[in-house]
Amino acid sequence: MSVQWKGVFPAVTTKFTENDEFDFDAFDKNIEAQIEAGASGIIIGGSLGEASVLTDDEKIELLKHTVKVVAKRAYVVLNIAEQTTKAALLCAANAEKYGADGLMMLPPLRYKADVEETVKYFTDVAKSTKLPIMIYNNPYDYKIEVTLDMFEQLSAYKNIQAVKESTRDVSNVTRMINRFGDRFAILCGVDTLALESLFMGADGWVAGLVDAFPKETVAIFRLAKEGRMQEALKIYRWFLPVLELDIHPKLVQYIKLAESVTGLGTETVRLPRLKITGKERDVVLGIINHAVKNRPELPAGSWGVEAEVDVTGVS
């Protein structure tokens, strides 16, 4: 099984009804918008997807539904965000069984594992599955950094193929390339550092605000990769105030609100999260509405489906 870890990979939100059930109508509408814009893969069950409040059965239901809707038009990547190795192994097995093309993996949650424990956690899962794996390196939020020396150990496992680079140190892109060449694909995981990371050589972008602005996100990526930096920069500067919503503790609520404004989702969240209200809501809505009002015209050919993706997941 293989994934080409290149392009824009939306970390999609999980849509809920007011009765706290999956809202697959809203979810499907967003997925179609991502594919139409030219997304390379769809990541489900991530932090933005409210993984912490999904049951195991719900993750399976969400995966099966996403595989069916995407219908091999893009990769489907399931996030593993678990507290135990046992749970992570089960999640990986279910991902392979129910048709995921790849995995994104956080370090163990709720326990600050040391170097040996973290490496063993990743490699135990890698040895258990044929699925390609992208390591999610986010010490800012999850307190465990996957260092270059740790990636050296992980490089022995062929299906550990990529990193979601979220250290918030853009120089880490260069450090990875200097140390490993093209052994690991590098995907920026922080919206506010995306263009900088692409300029430094990142292969892709695991994006958040793409959920509300899919075409603009893909356009920035493609223009940057074509060396059309001034065109990419113009869109990026327009986008930055909105992208900053991705680095706030309430990114789920903020991005879901943006989705509702652009007609690509609802702002319904699962408790204990609550919809934002009052002055906070007014400020965030002001940022979103200003962006919508001043939406840039995108260069021809900067977004859209380019070619069929070689998707190898099990239907």
C-alpha atoms as a printed R data frame, in Angstrom:
    type eleno elety resid chain resno       x      y       z
1   ATOM     1    CA   MET     A     1   0.000  0.000   0.000
2   ATOM     2    CA   SER     A     2   1.276  3.473  -0.784
3   ATOM     3    CA   VAL     A     3   0.364  7.121  -0.357
4   ATOM     4    CA   GLN     A     4   1.927  9.979  -2.260
5   ATOM     5    CA   TRP     A     5   2.365 12.396   0.628
6   ATOM     6    CA   LYS     A     6   2.159 15.506  -1.538
7   ATOM     7    CA   GLY     A     7  -0.408 18.249  -1.919
8   ATOM     8    CA   VAL     A     8  -3.125 19.511   0.380
9   ATOM     9    CA   PHE     A     9  -4.532 17.086   2.963
10  ATOM    10    CA   PRO     A    10  -7.535 18.680   4.705
11  ATOM    11    CA   ALA     A    11  -7.932 17.727   8.352
12  ATOM    12    CA   VAL     A    12 -11.703 17.723   8.138
13  ATOM    13    CA   THR     A    13 -14.105 18.469  10.942
14  ATOM    14    CA   THR     A    14 -16.602 15.899  12.128
15  ATOM    15    CA   LYS     A    15 -20.119 17.164  11.531
16  ATOM    16    CA   PHE     A    16 -22.809 16.639  14.185
17  ATOM    17    CA   THR     A    17 -26.551 17.231  14.308
18  ATOM    18    CA   GLU     A    18 -28.186 19.080  17.188
19  ATOM    19    CA   ASN     A    19 -29.098 15.605  18.498
20  ATOM    20    CA   ASP     A    20 -25.365 14.785  18.755
21  ATOM    21    CA   GLU     A    21 -25.369 12.283  15.906
22  ATOM    22    CA   PHE     A    22 -23.222 12.339  12.765
23  ATOM    23    CA   ASP     A    23 -24.452 14.854  10.214
24  ATOM    24    CA   PHE     A    24 -23.347 13.050   7.081
25  ATOM    25    CA   ASP     A    25 -25.218 15.419   4.758
26  ATOM    26    CA   ALA     A    26 -23.058 18.335   5.916
27  ATOM    27    CA   PHE     A    27 -19.951 16.131   6.024
28  ATOM    28    CA   ASP     A    28 -20.456 14.904   2.453
29  ATOM    29    CA   LYS     A    29 -20.945 18.438   1.133
30  ATOM    30    CA   ASN     A    30 -17.606 19.453   2.592
31  ATOM    31    CA   ILE     A    31 -15.816 16.379   1.266
32  ATOM    32    CA   GLU     A    32 -17.086 17.094  -2.242
33  ATOM    33    CA   ALA     A    33 -15.826 20.680  -1.983
34  ATOM    34    CA   GLN     A    34 -12.375 19.452  -0.923
35  ATOM    35    CA   ILE     A    35 -12.158 17.003  -3.812
36  ATOM    36    CA   GLU     A    36 -13.447 19.558  -6.308
37  ATOM    37    CA   ALA     A    37 -10.742 21.990  -5.140
38  ATOM    38    CA   GLY     A    38  -8.039 19.391  -5.704
39  ATOM    39    CA   ALA     A    39  -7.252 17.959  -2.269
40  ATOM    40    CA   SER     A    40  -4.866 15.009  -2.366
41  ATOM    41    CA   GLY     A    41  -6.155 13.316   0.768
42  ATOM    42    CA   ILE     A    42  -8.764 13.567   3.499
43  ATOM    43    CA   ILE     A    43  -7.685 13.195   7.141
44  ATOM    44    CA   ILE     A    44 -10.406 12.152   9.571
45  ATOM    45    CA   GLY     A    45 -10.439 11.789  13.334
46  ATOM    46    CA   GLY     A    46  -7.763 14.386  13.963
47  ATOM    47    CA   SER     A    47  -7.684 17.056  16.652
48  ATOM    48    CA   LEU     A    48  -9.844 19.249  14.432
49  ATOM    49    CA   GLY     A    49 -12.098 16.231  13.884
50  ATOM    50    CA   GLU     A    50 -12.814 16.078  17.636
51  ATOM    51    CA   ALA     A    51 -11.132 12.687  17.943
52  ATOM    52    CA   SER     A    52 -11.111 12.894  21.734
53  ATOM    53    CA   VAL     A    53 -14.905 12.686  21.893
54  ATOM    54    CA   LEU     A    54 -15.433  9.945  19.298
55  ATOM    55    CA   THR     A    55 -16.008  6.371  20.403
56  ATOM    56    CA   ASP     A    56 -14.200  3.492  18.710
57  ATOM    57    CA   ASP     A    57 -17.438  2.466  17.001
58  ATOM    58    CA   GLU     A    58 -17.972  6.014  15.766
59  ATOM    59    CA   LYS     A    59 -14.453  6.143  14.323
60  ATOM    60    CA   ILE     A    60 -15.189  2.964  12.365
61  ATOM    61    CA   GLU     A    61 -18.536  4.350  11.177
62  ATOM    62    CA   LEU     A    62 -16.894  7.610  10.130
63  ATOM    63    CA   LEU     A    63 -14.103  5.784   8.308
64  ATOM    64    CA   LYS     A    64 -16.443  3.456   6.418
65  ATOM    65    CA   HIS     A    65 -18.610  6.375   5.381
66  ATOM    66    CA   THR     A    66 -15.653  8.506   4.283
67  ATOM    67    CA   VAL     A    67 -14.162  5.676   2.208
68  ATOM    68    CA   LYS     A    68 -17.496  5.249   0.465
69  ATOM    69    CA   VAL     A    69 -17.998  8.964  -0.227
70  ATOM    70    CA   VAL     A    70 -14.429  9.647  -1.359
71  ATOM    71    CA   ALA     A    71 -14.621  6.609  -3.640
72  ATOM    72    CA   LYS     A    72 -10.887  6.547  -4.329
73  ATOM    73    CA   ARG     A    73 -10.835 10.113  -5.631
74  ATOM    74    CA   ALA     A    74  -8.366 11.006  -2.871
75  ATOM    75    CA   TYR     A    75  -6.534  9.231  -0.075
76  ATOM    76    CA   VAL     A    76  -8.385  8.597   3.187
77  ATOM    77    CA   VAL     A    77  -6.115  8.913   6.216
78  ATOM    78    CA   LEU     A    78  -7.265  7.979   9.713
79  ATOM    79    CA   ASN     A    79  -5.668  9.646  12.709
80  ATOM    80    CA   ILE     A    80  -4.501  7.576  15.668
81  ATOM    81    CA   ALA     A    81  -4.781  9.543  18.918
82  ATOM    82    CA   GLU     A    82  -4.826  6.976  21.694
83  ATOM    83    CA   GLN     A    83  -3.645  6.564  25.262
84  ATOM    84    CA   THR     A    84  -2.357  2.994  25.032
85  ATOM    85    CA   THR     A    85  -0.437  0.901  22.535
86  ATOM    86    CA   LYS     A    86  -3.223 -1.679  22.683
87  ATOM    87    CA   ALA     A    87  -5.782  0.910  21.588
88  ATOM    88    CA   ALA     A    88  -3.474  2.235  18.872
89  ATOM    89    CA   LEU     A    89  -2.948 -1.268  17.475
90  ATOM    90    CA   LEU     A    90  -6.707 -1.835  17.380
91  ATOM    91    CA   CYS     A    91  -7.216  1.503  15.633
92  ATOM    92    CA   ALA     A    92  -4.588  0.607  13.013
93  ATOM    93    CA   ALA     A    93  -6.164 -2.804  12.464
94  ATOM    94    CA   ASN     A    94  -9.597 -1.247  12.001
95  ATOM    95    CA   ALA     A    95  -8.162  1.341   9.629
96  ATOM    96    CA   GLU     A    96  -6.707 -1.373   7.420
97  ATOM    97    CA   LYS     A    97  -9.836 -3.511   7.663
98  ATOM    98    CA   TYR     A    98 -12.266 -0.765   6.742
99  ATOM    99    CA   GLY     A    99 -10.416  0.842   3.865
100 ATOM   100    CA   ALA     A   100  -8.091  3.618   5.034
101 ATOM   101    CA   ASP     A   101  -5.162  4.371   2.739
102 ATOM   102    CA   GLY     A   102  -2.886  5.641   5.469
103 ATOM   103    CA   LEU     A   103  -2.506  6.640   9.096
104 ATOM   104    CA   MET     A   104  -1.538  9.794  10.910
105 ATOM   105    CA   MET     A   105  -0.131  9.102  14.380
106 ATOM   106    CA   LEU     A   106   0.190 11.214  17.479
107 ATOM   107    CA   PRO     A   107   2.510 10.130  20.297
108 ATOM   108    CA   PRO     A   108   0.771  8.510  23.284
109 ATOM   109    CA   LEU     A   109  -1.759 10.861  24.853
110 ATOM   110    CA   ARG     A   110  -2.053 11.702  28.568
111 ATOM   111    CA   TYR     A   111   1.386 10.287  29.320
112 ATOM   112    CA   LYS     A   112   4.603 12.124  28.519
113 ATOM   113    CA   ALA     A   113   6.496  9.154  27.134
114 ATOM   114    CA   ASP     A   114  10.279  9.316  26.997
115 ATOM   115    CA   VAL     A   115  12.318  8.758  23.843
116 ATOM   116    CA   GLU     A   116  12.435  4.968  24.086
117 ATOM   117    CA   GLU     A   117   8.729  4.682  24.895
118 ATOM   118    CA   THR     A   118   7.679  7.024  22.100
119 ATOM   119    CA   VAL     A   119   9.792  5.273  19.468
120 ATOM   120    CA   LYS     A   120   8.504  1.861  20.587
121 ATOM   121    CA   TYR     A   121   4.915  3.108  20.451
122 ATOM   122    CA   PHE     A   122   5.319  4.229  16.838
123 ATOM   123    CA   THR     A   123   7.264  1.162  15.740
124 ATOM   124    CA   ASP     A   124   4.877 -1.294  17.408
125 ATOM   125    CA   VAL     A   125   2.073  0.129  15.281
126 ATOM   126    CA   ALA     A   126   4.255  0.266  12.157
127 ATOM   127    CA   LYS     A   127   5.144 -3.421  12.524
128 ATOM   128    CA   SER     A   128   1.467 -4.326  12.919
129 ATOM   129    CA   THR     A   129   0.151 -2.810   9.682
130 ATOM   130    CA   LYS     A   130   0.851 -2.455   5.993
131 ATOM   131    CA   LEU     A   131  -0.586  1.057   5.983
132 ATOM   132    CA   PRO     A   132   1.724  4.040   5.366
133 ATOM   133    CA   ILE     A   133   2.171  6.263   8.408
134 ATOM   134    CA   MET     A   134   2.625  9.999   8.868
135 ATOM   135    CA   ILE     A   135   4.041 10.955  12.271
136 ATOM   136    CA   TYR     A   136   2.351 13.999  13.799
137 ATOM   137    CA   ASN     A   137   5.152 16.002  15.417
138 ATOM   138    CA   ASN     A   138   3.463 18.625  17.595
139 ATOM   139    CA   PRO     A   139   5.345 19.209  20.854
140 ATOM   140    CA   TYR     A   140   3.622 22.572  21.261
141 ATOM   141    CA   ASP     A   141   0.244 20.958  21.950
142 ATOM   142    CA   TYR     A   142   1.114 17.365  22.844
143 ATOM   143    CA   LYS     A   143   4.370 17.919  24.793
144 ATOM   144    CA   ILE     A   144   6.402 15.199  23.094
145 ATOM   145    CA   GLU     A   145   8.859 16.179  20.386
146 ATOM   146    CA   VAL     A   146   9.892 13.617  17.805
147 ATOM   147    CA   THR     A   147  13.521 14.633  17.395
148 ATOM   148    CA   LEU     A   148  15.822 14.059  14.432
149 ATOM   149    CA   ASP     A   149  17.539 11.254  16.327
150 ATOM   150    CA   MET     A   150  14.161  9.610  16.892
151 ATOM   151    CA   PHE     A   151  13.359  9.903  13.197
152 ATOM   152    CA   GLU     A   152  16.706  8.190  12.552
153 ATOM   153    CA   GLN     A   153  15.410  5.169  14.462
154 ATOM   154    CA   LEU     A   154  11.995  5.356  12.777
155 ATOM   155    CA   SER     A   155  13.606  5.415   9.339
156 ATOM   156    CA   ALA     A   156  14.222  1.658   9.625
157 ATOM   157    CA   TYR     A   157  10.477  1.114   9.089
158 ATOM   158    CA   LYS     A   158   9.520  1.613   5.453
159 ATOM   159    CA   ASN     A   159   5.873  2.356   6.138
160 ATOM   160    CA   ILE     A   160   6.776  5.304   8.382
161 ATOM   161    CA   GLN     A   161   6.937  7.664   5.449
162 ATOM   162    CA   ALA     A   162   6.017 11.216   6.395
163 ATOM   163    CA   VAL     A   163   5.855 13.827   9.115
164 ATOM   164    CA   LYS     A   164   3.199 16.395   9.869
165 ATOM   165    CA   GLU     A   165   5.607 19.151  10.868
166 ATOM   166    CA   SER     A   166   3.927 21.157  13.636
167 ATOM   167    CA   THR     A   167   6.849 22.108  15.860
168 ATOM   168    CA   ARG     A   168   6.196 25.755  14.900
169 ATOM   169    CA   ASP     A   169   9.881 26.030  13.997
170 ATOM   170    CA   VAL     A   170   9.966 26.379  10.215
171 ATOM   171    CA   SER     A   171  13.717 25.689  10.266
172 ATOM   172    CA   ASN     A   172  12.866 22.098  11.140
173 ATOM   173    CA   VAL     A   173  11.889 21.562   7.493
174 ATOM   174    CA   THR     A   174  15.470 22.277   6.486
175 ATOM   175    CA   ARG     A   175  16.863 20.201   9.346
176 ATOM   176    CA   MET     A   176  14.830 17.192   8.202
177 ATOM   177    CA   ILE     A   177  15.928 17.601   4.586
178 ATOM   178    CA   ASN     A   178  19.578 18.103   5.534
179 ATOM   179    CA   ARG     A   179  19.535 14.970   7.676
180 ATOM   180    CA   PHE     A   180  17.319 12.628   5.675
181 ATOM   181    CA   GLY     A   181  17.034 13.990   2.137
182 ATOM   182    CA   ASP     A   182  13.752 12.722   0.724
183 ATOM   183    CA   ARG     A   183  13.430  9.742   3.104
184 ATOM   184    CA   PHE     A   184  10.476 11.416   4.845
185 ATOM   185    CA   ALA     A   185   7.850 13.502   3.115
186 ATOM   186    CA   ILE     A   186   7.279 16.714   5.042
187 ATOM   187    CA   LEU     A   187   3.819 18.230   5.346
188 ATOM   188    CA   CYS     A   188   3.300 21.530   7.127
189 ATOM   189    CA   GLY     A   189   0.787 21.157   9.938
190 ATOM   190    CA   VAL     A   190   0.499 24.800  11.020
191 ATOM   191    CA   ASP     A   191  -1.640 26.970   8.759
192 ATOM   192    CA   THR     A   192   0.211 30.175   9.640
193 ATOM   193    CA   LEU     A   193   3.542 28.688   8.529
194 ATOM   194    CA   ALA     A   194   2.364 26.988   5.355
195 ATOM   195    CA   LEU     A   195   3.817 29.215   2.659
196 ATOM   196    CA   GLU     A   196   7.083 29.556   4.574
197 ATOM   197    CA   SER     A   197   7.316 25.773   4.910
198 ATOM   198    CA   LEU     A   198   6.561 25.206   1.231
199 ATOM   199    CA   PHE     A   199   9.282 27.678   0.302
200 ATOM   200    CA   MET     A   200  11.713 25.724   2.498
201 ATOM   201    CA   GLY     A   201  10.850 22.498   0.680
202 ATOM   202    CA   ALA     A   202   7.820 20.950   2.362
203 ATOM   203    CA   ASP     A   203   5.964 18.460   0.175
204 ATOM   204    CA   GLY     A   204   2.462 19.147   1.385
205 ATOM   205    CA   TRP     A   205   0.108 20.905   3.737
206 ATOM   206    CA   VAL     A   206  -2.138 19.307   6.360
207 ATOM   207    CA   ALA     A   207  -4.555 22.214   6.479
208 ATOM   208    CA   GLY     A   208  -7.328 23.385   8.788
209 ATOM   209    CA   LEU     A   209  -8.943 26.477   7.285
210 ATOM   210    CA   VAL     A   210  -9.119 24.558   4.020
211 ATOM   211    CA   ASP     A   211 -12.341 23.219   5.520
212 ATOM   212    CA   ALA     A   212 -13.926 26.616   4.864
213 ATOM   213    CA   PHE     A   213 -11.721 27.827   1.982
214 ATOM   214    CA   PRO     A   214 -10.658 24.783  -0.064
215 ATOM   215    CA   LYS     A   215  -9.885 26.440  -3.401
216 ATOM   216    CA   GLU     A   216  -7.775 29.200  -1.880
217 ATOM   217    CA   THR     A   217  -5.728 26.698   0.119
218 ATOM   218    CA   VAL     A   218  -5.007 24.515  -2.899
219 ATOM   219    CA   ALA     A   219  -4.185 27.591  -4.964
220 ATOM   220    CA   ILE     A   220  -1.542 28.736  -2.482
221 ATOM   221    CA   PHE     A   221   0.041 25.292  -2.494
222 ATOM   222    CA   ARG     A   222   0.106 24.890  -6.256
223 ATOM   223    CA   LEU     A   223   1.321 28.407  -7.001
224 ATOM   224    CA   ALA     A   224   4.113 28.000  -4.459
225 ATOM   225    CA   LYS     A   225   5.186 24.683  -5.949
226 ATOM   226    CA   GLU     A   226   5.181 26.233  -9.425
227 ATOM   227    CA   GLY     A   227   7.504 28.969  -8.200
228 ATOM   228    CA   ARG     A   228   4.834 31.639  -8.608
229 ATOM   229    CA   MET     A   229   5.619 33.028  -5.192
230 ATOM   230    CA   GLN     A   230   4.215 36.545  -5.601
231 ATOM   231    CA   GLU     A   231   0.845 35.151  -6.700
232 ATOM   232    CA   ALA     A   232   0.863 32.710  -3.792
233 ATOM   233    CA   LEU     A   233   1.933 35.434  -1.371
234 ATOM   234    CA   LYS     A   234  -0.900 37.731  -2.410
235 ATOM   235    CA   ILE     A   235  -3.488 35.071  -1.546
236 ATOM   236    CA   TYR     A   236  -1.611 34.065   1.608
237 ATOM   237    CA   ARG     A   237  -1.566 37.619   2.952
238 ATOM   238    CA   TRP     A   238  -5.315 37.856   2.424
239 ATOM   239    CA   PHE     A   239  -5.732 34.492   4.149
240 ATOM   240    CA   LEU     A   240  -3.437 34.969   7.155
241 ATOM   241    CA   PRO     A   241  -5.902 36.619   9.576
242 ATOM   242    CA   VAL     A   242  -8.223 33.652   9.018
243 ATOM   243    CA   LEU     A   243  -5.384 31.107   9.207
244 ATOM   244    CA   GLU     A   244  -4.574 32.394  12.681
245 ATOM   245    CA   LEU     A   245  -7.848 30.862  13.867
246 ATOM   246    CA   ASP     A   246  -6.088 27.492  13.422
247 ATOM   247    CA   ILE     A   247  -3.598 28.136  16.243
248 ATOM   248    CA   HIS     A   248  -6.128 28.969  18.958
249 ATOM   249    CA   PRO     A   249  -7.297 26.475  21.627
250 ATOM   250    CA   LYS     A   250 -10.820 26.872  20.214
251 ATOM   251    CA   LEU     A   251  -9.759 26.095  16.663
252 ATOM   252    CA   VAL     A   252 -12.581 23.552  16.329
253 ATOM   253    CA   GLN     A   253 -15.276 26.088  17.147
254 ATOM   254    CA   TYR     A   254 -13.614 28.814  15.069
255 ATOM   255    CA   ILE     A   255 -13.133 26.682  11.970
256 ATOM   256    CA   LYS     A   256 -16.620 25.215  12.205
257 ATOM   257    CA   LEU     A   257 -17.972 28.760  12.381
258 ATOM   258    CA   ALA     A   258 -15.978 29.606   9.251
259 ATOM   259    CA   GLU     A   259 -17.395 26.520   7.519
260 ATOM   260    CA   SER     A   260 -20.919 27.646   8.358
261 ATOM   261    CA   VAL     A   261 -20.277 31.127   6.932
262 ATOM   262    CA   THR     A   262 -18.926 29.757   3.640
263 ATOM   263    CA   GLY     A   263 -21.717 27.180   3.383
264 ATOM   264    CA   LEU     A   264 -19.492 24.136   3.836
265 ATOM   265    CA   GLY     A   265 -20.538 22.985   7.286
266 ATOM   266    CA   THR     A   266 -22.271 23.765  10.536
267 ATOM   267    CA   GLU     A   267 -20.934 25.153  13.791
268 ATOM   268    CA   THR     A   268 -22.363 22.336  15.905
269 ATOM   269    CA   VAL     A   269 -19.746 20.856  18.247
270 ATOM   270    CA   ARG     A   270 -19.871 17.981  20.706
271 ATOM   271    CA   LEU     A   271 -19.913 18.667  24.438
272 ATOM   272    CA   PRO     A   272 -17.952 19.664  26.413
273 ATOM   273    CA   ARG     A   273 -17.184 22.142  23.627
274 ATOM   274    CA   LEU     A   274 -19.709 24.947  23.248
275 ATOM   275    CA   LYS     A   275 -20.416 27.297  20.380
276 ATOM   276    CA   ILE     A   276 -18.688 30.630  20.878
277 ATOM   277    CA   THR     A   277 -20.884 33.561  21.874
278 ATOM   278    CA   GLY     A   278 -20.802 37.252  22.701
279 ATOM   279    CA   LYS     A   279 -17.800 39.434  21.953
280 ATOM   280    CA   GLU     A   280 -15.631 36.434  21.077
281 ATOM   281    CA   ARG     A   281 -18.102 35.386  18.406
282 ATOM   282    CA   ASP     A   282 -18.313 38.925  17.041
283 ATOM   283    CA   VAL     A   283 -14.522 39.160  16.720
284 ATOM   284    CA   VAL     A   284 -14.158 35.799  14.961
285 ATOM   285    CA   LEU     A   285 -17.115 36.467  12.667
286 ATOM   286    CA   GLY     A   286 -15.584 39.825  11.800
287 ATOM   287    CA   ILE     A   287 -12.367 38.141  10.660
288 ATOM   288    CA   ILE     A   288 -14.238 35.538   8.615
289 ATOM   289    CA   ASN     A   289 -16.700 37.949   7.039
290 ATOM   290    CA   HIS     A   290 -13.920 40.366   6.085
291 ATOM   291    CA   ALA     A   291 -12.125 37.533   4.307
292 ATOM   292    CA   VAL     A   292 -15.279 36.458   2.478
293 ATOM   293    CA   LYS     A   293 -16.014 40.032   1.405
294 ATOM   294    CA   ASN     A   294 -12.493 40.470   0.049
295 ATOM   295    CA   ARG     A   295 -12.046 37.001  -1.409
296 ATOM   296    CA   PRO     A   296  -9.331 37.133  -4.081
297 ATOM   297    CA   GLU     A   297  -9.712 36.043  -7.660
298 ATOM   298    CA   LEU     A   298  -7.690 32.881  -8.083
299 ATOM   299    CA   PRO     A   299  -5.377 32.398 -11.077
300 ATOM   300    CA   ALA     A   300  -6.731 30.020 -13.709
301 ATOM   301    CA   GLY     A   301  -5.608 26.458 -13.158
302 ATOM   302    CA   SER     A   302  -4.488 27.038  -9.572
303 ATOM   303    CA   TRP     A   303  -7.075 24.665  -8.145
304 ATOM   304    CA   GLY     A   304  -9.156 21.692  -9.276
305 ATOM   305    CA   VAL     A   305  -8.707 17.977  -9.836
306 ATOM   306    CA   GLU     A   306  -5.429 17.365 -11.653
307 ATOM   307    CA   ALA     A   307  -5.263 13.602 -12.132
308 ATOM   308    CA   GLU     A   308  -6.517 10.366 -10.638
309 ATOM   309    CA   VAL     A   309  -4.922  9.451  -7.334
310 ATOM   310    CA   ASP     A   310  -3.370  5.995  -7.064
311 ATOM   311    CA   VAL     A   311  -5.404  4.978  -4.052
312 ATOM   312    CA   THR     A   312  -4.731  1.506  -2.692
313 ATOM   313    CA   GLY     A   313  -6.990  1.214   0.349
314 ATOM   314    CA   VAL     A   314  -9.372 -1.689   0.738
315 ATOM   315    CA   SER     A   315 -12.955 -0.985  -0.278
